[in-house]
Coordinates of C-alpha atoms in Angstrom, one line a residue:
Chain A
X193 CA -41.8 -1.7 -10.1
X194 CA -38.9 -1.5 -7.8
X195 CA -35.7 -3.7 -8.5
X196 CA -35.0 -4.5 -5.0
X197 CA -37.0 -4.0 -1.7
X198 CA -36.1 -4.0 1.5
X199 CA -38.8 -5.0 4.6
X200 CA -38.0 -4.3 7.7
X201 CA -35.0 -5.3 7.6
X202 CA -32.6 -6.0 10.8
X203 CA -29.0 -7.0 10.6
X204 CA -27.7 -8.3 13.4
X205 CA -23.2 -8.8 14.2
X206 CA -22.7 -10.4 17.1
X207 CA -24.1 -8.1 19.6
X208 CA -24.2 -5.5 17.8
X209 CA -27.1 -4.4 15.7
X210 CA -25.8 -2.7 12.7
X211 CA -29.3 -2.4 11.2
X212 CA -32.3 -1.7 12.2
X213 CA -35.5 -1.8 10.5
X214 CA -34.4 -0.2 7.4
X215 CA -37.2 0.0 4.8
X216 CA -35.9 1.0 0.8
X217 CA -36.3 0.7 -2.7
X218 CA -34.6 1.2 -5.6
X219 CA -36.8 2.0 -8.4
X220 CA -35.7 1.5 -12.2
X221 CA -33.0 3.5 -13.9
X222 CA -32.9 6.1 -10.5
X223 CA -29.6 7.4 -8.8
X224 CA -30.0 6.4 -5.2
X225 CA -27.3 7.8 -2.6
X226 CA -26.4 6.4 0.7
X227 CA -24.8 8.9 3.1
X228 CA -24.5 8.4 7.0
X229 CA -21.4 8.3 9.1
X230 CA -18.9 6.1 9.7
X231 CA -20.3 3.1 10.8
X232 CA -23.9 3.8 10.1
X233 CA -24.3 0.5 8.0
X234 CA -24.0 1.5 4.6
X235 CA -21.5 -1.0 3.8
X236 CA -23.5 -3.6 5.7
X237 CA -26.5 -2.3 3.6
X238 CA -25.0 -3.3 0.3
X239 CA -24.0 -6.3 1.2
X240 CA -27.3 -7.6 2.5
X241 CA -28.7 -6.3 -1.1
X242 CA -26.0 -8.2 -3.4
X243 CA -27.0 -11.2 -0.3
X244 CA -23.6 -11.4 0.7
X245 CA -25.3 -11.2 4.3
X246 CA -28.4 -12.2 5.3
X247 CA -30.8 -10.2 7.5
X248 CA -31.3 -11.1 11.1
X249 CA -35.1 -10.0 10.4
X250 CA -37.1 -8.6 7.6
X251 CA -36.6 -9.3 4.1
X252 CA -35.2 -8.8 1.2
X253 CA -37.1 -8.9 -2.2
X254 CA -34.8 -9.1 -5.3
X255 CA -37.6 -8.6 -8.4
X256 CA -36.8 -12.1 -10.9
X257 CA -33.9 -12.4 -12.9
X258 CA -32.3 -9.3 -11.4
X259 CA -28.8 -9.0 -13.1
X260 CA -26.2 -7.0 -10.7
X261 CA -23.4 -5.0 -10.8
X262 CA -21.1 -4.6 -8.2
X263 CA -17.9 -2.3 -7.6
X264 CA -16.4 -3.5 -4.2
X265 CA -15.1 -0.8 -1.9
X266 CA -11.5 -1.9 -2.3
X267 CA -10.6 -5.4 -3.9
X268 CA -7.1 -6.7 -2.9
X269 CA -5.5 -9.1 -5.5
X270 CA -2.8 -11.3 -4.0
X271 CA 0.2 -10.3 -5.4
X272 CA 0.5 -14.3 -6.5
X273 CA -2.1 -13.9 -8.8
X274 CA -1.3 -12.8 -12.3
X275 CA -4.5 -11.2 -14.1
X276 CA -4.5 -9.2 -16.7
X277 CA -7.2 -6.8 -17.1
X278 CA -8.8 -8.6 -20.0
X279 CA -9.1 -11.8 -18.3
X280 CA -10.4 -9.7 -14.8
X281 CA -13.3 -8.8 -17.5
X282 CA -13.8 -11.9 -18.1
X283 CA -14.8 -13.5 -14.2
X284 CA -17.1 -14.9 -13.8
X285 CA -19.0 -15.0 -17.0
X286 CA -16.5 -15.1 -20.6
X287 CA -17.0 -12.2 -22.5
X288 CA -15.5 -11.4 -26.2
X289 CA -12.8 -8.7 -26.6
X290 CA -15.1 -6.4 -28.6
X291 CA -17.8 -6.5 -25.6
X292 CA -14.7 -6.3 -23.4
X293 CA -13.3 -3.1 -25.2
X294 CA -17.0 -1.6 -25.5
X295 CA -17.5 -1.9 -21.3
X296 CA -13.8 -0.1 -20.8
X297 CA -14.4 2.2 -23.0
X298 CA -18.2 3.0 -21.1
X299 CA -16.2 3.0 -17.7
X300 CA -13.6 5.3 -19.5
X301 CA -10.7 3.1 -19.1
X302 CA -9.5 2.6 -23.0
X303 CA -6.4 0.9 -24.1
X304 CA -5.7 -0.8 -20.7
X305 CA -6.9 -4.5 -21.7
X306 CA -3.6 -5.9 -22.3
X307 CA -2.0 -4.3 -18.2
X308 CA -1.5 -6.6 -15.8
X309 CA -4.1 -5.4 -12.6
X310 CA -1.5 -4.7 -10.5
X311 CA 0.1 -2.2 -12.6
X312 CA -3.1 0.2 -13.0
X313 CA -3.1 3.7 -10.8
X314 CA -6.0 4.0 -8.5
X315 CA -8.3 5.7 -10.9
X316 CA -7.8 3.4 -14.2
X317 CA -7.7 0.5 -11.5
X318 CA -12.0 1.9 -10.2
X319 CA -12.7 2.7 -14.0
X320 CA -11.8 -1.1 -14.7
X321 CA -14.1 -2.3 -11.6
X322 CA -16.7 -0.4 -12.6
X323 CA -16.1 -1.8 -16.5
X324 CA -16.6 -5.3 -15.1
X325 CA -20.1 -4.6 -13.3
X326 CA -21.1 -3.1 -16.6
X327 CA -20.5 -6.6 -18.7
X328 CA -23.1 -8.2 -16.7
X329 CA -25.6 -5.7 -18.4
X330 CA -26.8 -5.0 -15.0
X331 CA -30.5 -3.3 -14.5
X332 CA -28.8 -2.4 -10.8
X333 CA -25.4 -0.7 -10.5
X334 CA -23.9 -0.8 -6.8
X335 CA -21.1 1.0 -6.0
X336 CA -19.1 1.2 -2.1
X337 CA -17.5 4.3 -1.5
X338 CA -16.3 3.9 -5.5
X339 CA -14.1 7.1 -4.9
X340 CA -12.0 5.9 -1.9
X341 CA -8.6 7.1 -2.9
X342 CA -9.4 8.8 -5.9
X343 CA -8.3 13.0 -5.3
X344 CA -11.5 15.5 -6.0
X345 CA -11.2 16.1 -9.7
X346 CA -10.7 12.2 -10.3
X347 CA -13.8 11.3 -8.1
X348 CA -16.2 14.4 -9.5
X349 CA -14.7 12.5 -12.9
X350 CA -15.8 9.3 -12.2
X351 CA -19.4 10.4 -10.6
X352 CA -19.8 11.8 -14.3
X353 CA -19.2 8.0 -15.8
X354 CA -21.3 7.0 -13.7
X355 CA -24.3 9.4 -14.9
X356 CA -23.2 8.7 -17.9
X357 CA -23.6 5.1 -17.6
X358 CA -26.9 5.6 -16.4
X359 CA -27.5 7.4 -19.3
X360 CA -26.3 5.4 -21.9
X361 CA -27.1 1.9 -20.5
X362 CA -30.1 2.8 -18.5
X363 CA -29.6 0.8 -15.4
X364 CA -30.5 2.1 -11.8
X365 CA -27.4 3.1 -9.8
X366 CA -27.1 2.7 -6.3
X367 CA -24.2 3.8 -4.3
X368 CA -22.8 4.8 -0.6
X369 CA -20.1 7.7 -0.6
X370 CA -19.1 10.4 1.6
X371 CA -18.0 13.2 -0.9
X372 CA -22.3 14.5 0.0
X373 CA -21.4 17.6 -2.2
X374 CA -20.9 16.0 -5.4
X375 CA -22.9 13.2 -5.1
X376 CA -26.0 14.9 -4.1
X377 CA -25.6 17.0 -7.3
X378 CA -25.5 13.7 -8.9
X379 CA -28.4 11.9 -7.6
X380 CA -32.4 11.3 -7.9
X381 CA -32.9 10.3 -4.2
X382 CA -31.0 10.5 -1.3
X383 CA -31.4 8.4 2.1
X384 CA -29.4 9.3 5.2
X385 CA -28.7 6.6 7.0
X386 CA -27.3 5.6 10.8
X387 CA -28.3 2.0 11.7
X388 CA -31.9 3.2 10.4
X389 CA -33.2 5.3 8.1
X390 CA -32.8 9.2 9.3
X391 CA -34.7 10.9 6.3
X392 CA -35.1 10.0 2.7
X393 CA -36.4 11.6 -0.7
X394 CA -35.1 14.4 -3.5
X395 CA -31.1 15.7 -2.6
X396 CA -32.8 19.3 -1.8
X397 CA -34.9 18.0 0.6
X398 CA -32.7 15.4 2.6
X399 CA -29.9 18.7 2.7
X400 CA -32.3 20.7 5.0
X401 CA -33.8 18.0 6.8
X402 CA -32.9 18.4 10.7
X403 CA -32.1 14.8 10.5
X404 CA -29.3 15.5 7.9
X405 CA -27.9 18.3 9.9
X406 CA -27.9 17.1 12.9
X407 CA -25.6 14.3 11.5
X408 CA -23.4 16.5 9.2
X409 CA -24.1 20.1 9.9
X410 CA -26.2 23.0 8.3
X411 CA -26.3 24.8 4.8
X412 CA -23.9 25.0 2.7
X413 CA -20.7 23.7 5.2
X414 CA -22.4 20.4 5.1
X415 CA -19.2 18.9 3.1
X416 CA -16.6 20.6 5.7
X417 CA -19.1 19.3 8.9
X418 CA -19.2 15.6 7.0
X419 CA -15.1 16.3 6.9
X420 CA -14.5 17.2 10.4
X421 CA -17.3 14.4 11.8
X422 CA -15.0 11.6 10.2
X423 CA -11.5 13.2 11.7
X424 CA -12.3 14.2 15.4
X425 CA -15.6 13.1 16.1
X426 CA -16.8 16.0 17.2
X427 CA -20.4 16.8 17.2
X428 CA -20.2 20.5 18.3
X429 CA -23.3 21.9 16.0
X430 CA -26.6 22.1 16.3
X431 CA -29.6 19.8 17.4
X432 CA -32.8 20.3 15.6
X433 CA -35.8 20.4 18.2
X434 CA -37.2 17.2 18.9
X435 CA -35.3 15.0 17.4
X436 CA -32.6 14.1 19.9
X437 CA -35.7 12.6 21.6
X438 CA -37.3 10.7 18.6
X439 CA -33.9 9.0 17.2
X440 CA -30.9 7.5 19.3
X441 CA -28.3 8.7 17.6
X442 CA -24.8 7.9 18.4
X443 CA -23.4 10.9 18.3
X444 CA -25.9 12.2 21.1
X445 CA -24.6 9.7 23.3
X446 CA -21.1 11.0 22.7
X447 CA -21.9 14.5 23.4
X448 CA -22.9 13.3 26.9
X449 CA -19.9 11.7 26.7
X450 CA -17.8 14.9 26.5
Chain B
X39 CA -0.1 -53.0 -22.2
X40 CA 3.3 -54.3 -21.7
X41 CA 5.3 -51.5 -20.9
X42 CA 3.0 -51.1 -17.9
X43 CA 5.5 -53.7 -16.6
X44 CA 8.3 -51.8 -16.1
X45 CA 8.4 -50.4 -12.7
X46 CA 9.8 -47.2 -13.9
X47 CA 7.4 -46.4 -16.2
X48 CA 4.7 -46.7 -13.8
X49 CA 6.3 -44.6 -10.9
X50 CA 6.8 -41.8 -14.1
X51 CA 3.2 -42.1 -14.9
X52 CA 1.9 -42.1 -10.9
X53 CA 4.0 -39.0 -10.8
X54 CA 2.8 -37.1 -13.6
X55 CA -0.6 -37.7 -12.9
X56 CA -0.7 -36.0 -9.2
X57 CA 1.9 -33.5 -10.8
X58 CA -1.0 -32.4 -13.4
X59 CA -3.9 -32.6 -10.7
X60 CA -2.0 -31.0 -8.6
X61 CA -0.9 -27.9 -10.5
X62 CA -4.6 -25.9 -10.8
X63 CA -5.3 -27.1 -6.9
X64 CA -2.0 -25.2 -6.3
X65 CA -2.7 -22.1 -7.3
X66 CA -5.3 -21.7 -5.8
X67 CA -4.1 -22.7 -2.5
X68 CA -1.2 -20.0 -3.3
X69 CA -3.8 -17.4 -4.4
X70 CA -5.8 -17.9 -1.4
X71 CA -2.9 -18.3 1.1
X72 CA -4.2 -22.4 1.9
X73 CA -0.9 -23.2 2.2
X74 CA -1.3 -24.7 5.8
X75 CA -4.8 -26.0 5.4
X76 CA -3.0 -28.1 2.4
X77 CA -0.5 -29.0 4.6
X78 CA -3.6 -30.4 7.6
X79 CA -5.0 -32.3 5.7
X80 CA -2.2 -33.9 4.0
X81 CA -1.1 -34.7 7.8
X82 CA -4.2 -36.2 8.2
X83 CA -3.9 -38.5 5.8
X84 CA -1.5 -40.9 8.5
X85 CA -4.5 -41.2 10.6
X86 CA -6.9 -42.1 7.6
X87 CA -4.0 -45.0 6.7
X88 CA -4.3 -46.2 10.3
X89 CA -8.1 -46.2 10.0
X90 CA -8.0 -48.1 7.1
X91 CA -6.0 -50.7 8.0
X92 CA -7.5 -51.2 11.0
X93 CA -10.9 -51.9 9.4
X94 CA -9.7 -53.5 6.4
X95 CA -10.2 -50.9 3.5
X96 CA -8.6 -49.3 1.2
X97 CA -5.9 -46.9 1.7
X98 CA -7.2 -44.7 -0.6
X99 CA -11.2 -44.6 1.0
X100 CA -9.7 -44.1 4.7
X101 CA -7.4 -41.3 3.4
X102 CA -10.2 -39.5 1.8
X103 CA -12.3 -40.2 4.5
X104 CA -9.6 -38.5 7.0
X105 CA -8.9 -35.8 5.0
X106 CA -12.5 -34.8 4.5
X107 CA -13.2 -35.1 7.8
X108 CA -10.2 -32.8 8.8
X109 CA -11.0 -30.2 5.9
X110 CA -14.4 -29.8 7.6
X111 CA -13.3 -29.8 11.1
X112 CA -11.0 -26.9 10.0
X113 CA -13.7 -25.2 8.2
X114 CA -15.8 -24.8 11.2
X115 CA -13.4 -24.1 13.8
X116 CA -12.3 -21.2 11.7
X117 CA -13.2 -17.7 13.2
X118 CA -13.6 -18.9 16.5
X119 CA -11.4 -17.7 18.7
X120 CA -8.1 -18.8 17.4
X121 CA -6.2 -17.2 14.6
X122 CA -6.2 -19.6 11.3
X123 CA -2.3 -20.3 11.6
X124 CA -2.8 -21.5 15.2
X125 CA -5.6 -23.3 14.5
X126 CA -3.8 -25.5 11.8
X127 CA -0.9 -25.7 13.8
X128 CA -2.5 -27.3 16.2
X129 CA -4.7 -29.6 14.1
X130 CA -2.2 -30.7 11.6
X131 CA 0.1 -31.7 14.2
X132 CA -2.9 -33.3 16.4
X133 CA -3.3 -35.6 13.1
X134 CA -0.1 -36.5 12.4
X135 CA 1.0 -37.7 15.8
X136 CA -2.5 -39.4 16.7
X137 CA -2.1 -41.2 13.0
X138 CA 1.4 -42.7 14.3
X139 CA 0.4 -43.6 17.7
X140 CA -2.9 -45.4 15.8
X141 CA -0.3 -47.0 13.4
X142 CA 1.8 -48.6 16.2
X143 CA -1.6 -50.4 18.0
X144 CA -1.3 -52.0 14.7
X145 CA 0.7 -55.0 16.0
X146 CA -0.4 -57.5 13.8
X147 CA 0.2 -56.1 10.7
X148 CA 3.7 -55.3 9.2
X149 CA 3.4 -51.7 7.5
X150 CA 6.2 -49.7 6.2
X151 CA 5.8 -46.3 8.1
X152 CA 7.9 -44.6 5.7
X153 CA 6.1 -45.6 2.5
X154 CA 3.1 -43.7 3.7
X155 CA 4.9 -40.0 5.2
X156 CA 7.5 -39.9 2.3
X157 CA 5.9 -42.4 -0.3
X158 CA 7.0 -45.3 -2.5
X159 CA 6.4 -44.2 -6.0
X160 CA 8.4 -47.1 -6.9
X161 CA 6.1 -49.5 -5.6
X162 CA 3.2 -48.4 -7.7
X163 CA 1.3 -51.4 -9.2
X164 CA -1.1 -51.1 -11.9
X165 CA -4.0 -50.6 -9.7
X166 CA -2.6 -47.9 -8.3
X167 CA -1.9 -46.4 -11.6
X168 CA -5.9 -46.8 -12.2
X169 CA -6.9 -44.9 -8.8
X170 CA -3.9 -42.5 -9.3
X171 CA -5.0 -41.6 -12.8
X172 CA -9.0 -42.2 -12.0
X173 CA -8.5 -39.4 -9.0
X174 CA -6.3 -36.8 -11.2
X175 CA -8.7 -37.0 -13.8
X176 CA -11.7 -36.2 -11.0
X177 CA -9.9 -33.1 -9.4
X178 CA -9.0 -31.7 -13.2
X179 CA -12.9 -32.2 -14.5
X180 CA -13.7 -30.3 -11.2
X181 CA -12.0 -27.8 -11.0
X182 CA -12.3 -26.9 -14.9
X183 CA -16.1 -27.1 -14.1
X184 CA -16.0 -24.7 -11.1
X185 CA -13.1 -22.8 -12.1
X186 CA -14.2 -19.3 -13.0
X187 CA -16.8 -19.0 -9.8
X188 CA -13.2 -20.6 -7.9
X189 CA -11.5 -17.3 -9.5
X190 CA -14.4 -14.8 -8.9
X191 CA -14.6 -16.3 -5.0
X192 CA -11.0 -16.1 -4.7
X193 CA -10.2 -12.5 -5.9
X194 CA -13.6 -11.3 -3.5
X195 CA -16.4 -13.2 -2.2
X196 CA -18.6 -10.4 -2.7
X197 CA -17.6 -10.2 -6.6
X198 CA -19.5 -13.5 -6.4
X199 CA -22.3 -13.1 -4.1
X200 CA -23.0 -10.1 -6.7
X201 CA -22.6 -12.4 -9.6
X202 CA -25.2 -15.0 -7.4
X203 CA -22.0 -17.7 -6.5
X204 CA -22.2 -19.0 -3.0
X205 CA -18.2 -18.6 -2.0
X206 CA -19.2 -21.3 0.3
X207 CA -20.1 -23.7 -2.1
X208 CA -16.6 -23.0 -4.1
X209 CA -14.7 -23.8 -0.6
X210 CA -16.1 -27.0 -0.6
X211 CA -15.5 -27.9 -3.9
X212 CA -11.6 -26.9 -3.2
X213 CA -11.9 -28.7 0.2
X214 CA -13.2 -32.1 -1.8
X215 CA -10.6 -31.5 -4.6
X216 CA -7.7 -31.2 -2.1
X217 CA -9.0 -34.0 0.1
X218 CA -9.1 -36.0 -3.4
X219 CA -5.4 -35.1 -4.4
X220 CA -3.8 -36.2 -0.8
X221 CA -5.7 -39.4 -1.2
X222 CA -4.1 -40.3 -4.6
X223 CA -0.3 -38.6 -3.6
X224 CA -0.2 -40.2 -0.4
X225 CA 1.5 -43.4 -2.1
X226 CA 3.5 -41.3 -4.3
X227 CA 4.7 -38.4 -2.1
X228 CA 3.8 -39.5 1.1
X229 CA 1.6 -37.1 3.8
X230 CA 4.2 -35.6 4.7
X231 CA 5.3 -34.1 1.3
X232 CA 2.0 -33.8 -0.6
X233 CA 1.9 -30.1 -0.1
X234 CA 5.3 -29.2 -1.3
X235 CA 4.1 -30.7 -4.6
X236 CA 0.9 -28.4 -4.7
X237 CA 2.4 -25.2 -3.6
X238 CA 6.2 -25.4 -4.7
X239 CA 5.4 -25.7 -9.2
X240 CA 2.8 -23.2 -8.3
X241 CA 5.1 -20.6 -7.0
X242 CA 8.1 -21.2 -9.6
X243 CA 5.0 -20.8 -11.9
X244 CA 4.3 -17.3 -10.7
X245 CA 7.2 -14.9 -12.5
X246 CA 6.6 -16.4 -16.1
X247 CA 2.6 -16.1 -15.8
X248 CA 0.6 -13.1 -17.0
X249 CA -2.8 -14.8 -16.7
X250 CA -3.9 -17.4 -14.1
X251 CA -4.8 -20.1 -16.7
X252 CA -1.0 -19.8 -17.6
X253 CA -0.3 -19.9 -14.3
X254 CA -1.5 -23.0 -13.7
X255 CA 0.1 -24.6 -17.0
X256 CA 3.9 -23.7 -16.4
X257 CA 3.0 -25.2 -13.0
X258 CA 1.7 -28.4 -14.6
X259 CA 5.1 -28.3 -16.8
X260 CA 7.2 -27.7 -13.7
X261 CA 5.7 -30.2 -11.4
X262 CA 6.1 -32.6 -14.3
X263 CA 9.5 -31.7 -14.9
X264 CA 10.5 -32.1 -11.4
X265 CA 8.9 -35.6 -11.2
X266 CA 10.9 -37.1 -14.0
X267 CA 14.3 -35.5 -12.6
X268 CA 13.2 -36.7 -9.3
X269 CA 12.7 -39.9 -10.7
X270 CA 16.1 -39.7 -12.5
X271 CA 17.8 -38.7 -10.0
X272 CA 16.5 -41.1 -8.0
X273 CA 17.9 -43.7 -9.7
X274 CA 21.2 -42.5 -10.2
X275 CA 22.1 -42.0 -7.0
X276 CA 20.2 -44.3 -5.1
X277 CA 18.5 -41.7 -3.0
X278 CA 14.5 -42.0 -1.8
X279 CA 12.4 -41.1 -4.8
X280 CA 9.7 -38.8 -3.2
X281 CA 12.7 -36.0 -1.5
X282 CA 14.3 -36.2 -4.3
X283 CA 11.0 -35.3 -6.4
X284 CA 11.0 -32.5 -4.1
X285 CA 14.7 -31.4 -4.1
X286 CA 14.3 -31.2 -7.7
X287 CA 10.9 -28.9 -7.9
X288 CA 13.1 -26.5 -4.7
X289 CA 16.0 -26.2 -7.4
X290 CA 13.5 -25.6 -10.1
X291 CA 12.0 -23.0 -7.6
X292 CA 15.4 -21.2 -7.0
X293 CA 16.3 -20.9 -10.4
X294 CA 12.9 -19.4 -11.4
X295 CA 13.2 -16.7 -8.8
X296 CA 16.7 -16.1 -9.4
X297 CA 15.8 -15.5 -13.5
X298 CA 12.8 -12.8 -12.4
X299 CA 15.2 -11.3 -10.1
X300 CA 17.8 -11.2 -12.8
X301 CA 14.6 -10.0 -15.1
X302 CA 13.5 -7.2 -13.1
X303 CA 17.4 -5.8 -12.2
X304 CA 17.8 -5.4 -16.1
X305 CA 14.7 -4.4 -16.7
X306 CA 14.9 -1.6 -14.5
X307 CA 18.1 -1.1 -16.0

């Protein structure tokens, strides 16, 4: 049974649509990846999952009692607001110090509980997000671009938490990222996403779909195409036959552009 | 109870009581940068005296009344078009000045203008101590209900959606608490200075606080502190009670920011 399932769904931003029928599932205990460009809705695609937004069409089906985890993208605390890890744990639900010191030291962030948020370096500070998501005992883990700010070796450190977490705890993780080369390594299921659904399934498969590398490149230079596709907005590779016609991709439109 | 009679003794009590609602509500109008929507809908509160008169009610209905109503005008006006600053400029100035013009139509009845934009905390009579006290007591039971899902919303709104809080609901809860708190400061502060006691303890509060419960305690202690100087001072110099509440909580203010800058320089040290 799947933990959440999306119909059809459409999400609409003023007059923008930022998705468009987008049909998913996340199944129990899997590693589902996002990747798509910037732009492409990932964000948006969380969000309407945790229901922060609600869909312009379609629906979303949440299976009962769902308990969920959420790391945020970035989360600003006003510098007005004095919070020490330990109580951070504890929003919204109050949890005791040994659950407290059990989740930190899942998330790999030991001997921080007593630190005022503020003071923690960008990895402890993701380690501690991702600590807080745990204490809900979550059957569904989502993460947004977890890594942002974090150099390599600390993000290829915290995607092994996060396997490990999965291990350990058993929950299904679902999460949007950009670093494709070590998340696919990482992951059960892939879906490529730009305002729909490009391609889906195993990491092997989505890599050589023409879908995929018409968004970020071929082979093996996927990770340096994702790269320069995010800093220039070029779209020099590439088309694979066929599909310009069946998708409207964006970035066709701005290679007519050019 | 005797003591009740004293008119002192009553103005200290009206005090402390919107000093102790007050201090929670404060934070989190600091936290989540409210400062001007505290100060709208305190400004507000002139017109809802002018309503109430006018129809014969009590102060304290036509003040919440007002303020609600402005708290919700603001509310969905927000995003818009305007930029939120603007758009409180313009309202909370828009209520004060239609409250005085609506005050003046009031021929036939003698009001004292300047009891209701700076308050008369000396003129407190018992049953003001009841609604005073009856009010404070409210916003404190609400906010202690609602206050972890007001923390979770504050820090990130999708913290909470994730945790299944509606942010929206936790607005309105702060939008009734706030609209609560002018209503019962208005004849102890006066509009005009209701939101200097929210947000000034609140910010004094900030350098000795490591945890936001804390927080909200030294505020309590310092809004407290600065109505019984205020008070005191008050009386020695013959000065009007509500400013002076206020100079009192700025000096407090001052001194707190000058001890963590004093803290940090050695510190680093």
């Amino acid at each position: 049974m799947s933990l959440v399932e999306l119909k059809d769904v459409t999400v609409r931003q003023g007059a923008q649509t930022v998705l468009q029928h987008v049909d998913l599932s996340v199944r129990s205990a899997e590693i589902l990846t996002i990747v798509g460009p910037n732009g492409s809705g990932k964000s948006t695609l969380l969000r309407t999952i945790i229901g922060a937004i609600r869909p312009t069409g379609g629906q979303v089906v949440r299976k009962a009692g769902l308990r969920i985890g959420y790391v945020p993208q970035k989360l600003h605390i006003d510098p007005t607001l004095p919070l020490t890890v330990r109580r951070f744990l504890s929003l919204p639900d109050r949890v005791s110090d040994d659950a407290a010191a059990r989740a930190l030291s899942h998330a790999g962030a030991e001997g921080v509980s007593s630190q005022q948020m503020a003071s923690l370096s960008g990895g402890q500070f993701q380690r501690v997000l991702l600590a807080r998501a745990l204490l809900s005992r979550p059957d569904l883990l989502i993460l947004d671009e977890a890594t942002q700010g974090l150099d390599q070796p600390g993000s290829a450190a915290f995607y092994r938490q996060i396997e490990a977490v999965r291990r350990d705890l058993g929950c299904a993780v679902l999460m949007v990222s950009h670093e494709l080369h070590v998340v696919m390594a990482a992951s059960d299921r892939v879906i490529c996403l730009n305002g729909h659904v490009c391609c889906e399934g195993a990491p092997e498969h989505v890599a050589s779909a023409p879908e995929y590398r018409a968004l970020f490149g071929t082979g093996t230079q996927g990770a340096l195409a994702l790269y320069r596709h995010e800093h220039n907005h070029t779209h020099d590779h590439a088309h694979g036959t066929g599909h310009a016609q069946s998708h409207d991709h964006k970035h066709d439109k701005d290679r007519a552009a050019s | 109870m005797t003591f009740l009679d004293d008119f002192l003794i009553r103005a200290a009590l009206a005090g402390l009581g919107v000093a102790i609602a007050a201090a929670p509500l404060g934070c989190l109008v600091v936290w989540r940068r409210m400062a001007y929507f505290g100060d709208a809908t305190a400004h507000a509160a002139i017109l809802g005296v002018a309503l109430a008169l006018t129809f014969q009610t009590s102060v304290f209905a036509g003040v919440l009344a007002v303020s609600l109503a402005m708290a919700a005008v603001i509310s969905g006006l927000s995003g818009r078009g305007y930029a939120m600053d603007t758009l409180l400029g313009v309202l909370a100035h828009s209520a004060i000045a239609f409250g005085l013009v609506a005050v003046s139509f009031l021929s036939g009845v003698r009001i004292d203008l300047m009891a209701y934009l700076f308050g008369d905390i000396l003129a407190v009579s018992k049953t003001d101590l009841g609604v005073i006290w009856g009010g404070a007591v409210l916003v404190l039971l609400l906010i202690r209900w609602r206050w972890s899902a007001l923390l979770t919303t504050t820090l990130n709104p999708d913290l909470a959606h994730a945790a299944g809080l509606d942010p929206k609901r936790e607005q309105l809860v702060l939008t009734v608490a706030l609209a609560l708190v002018v209503a019962v400061a208005i004849k102890v502060i006066g509009a005009l200075l209701i939101a200097a006691m929210l947000i000034i303890p609140a910010a004094a509060a900030r350098p000795f606080a490591s945890t936001p419960e804390r927080m909200a305690l030294i505020a309590g202690g310092i809004g407290a502190l600065s109505v019984l100087g205020g008070l005191q001072a008050s009386y020695h110099f013959d000065t009007p009670t509500g400013p002076s509440i206020v100079c009192v909580s700025a000096v407090l203010f001052i001194a707190a920011s000058l001890s963590d800058l004093v803290g940090r320089r050695i510190g680093r040290r």
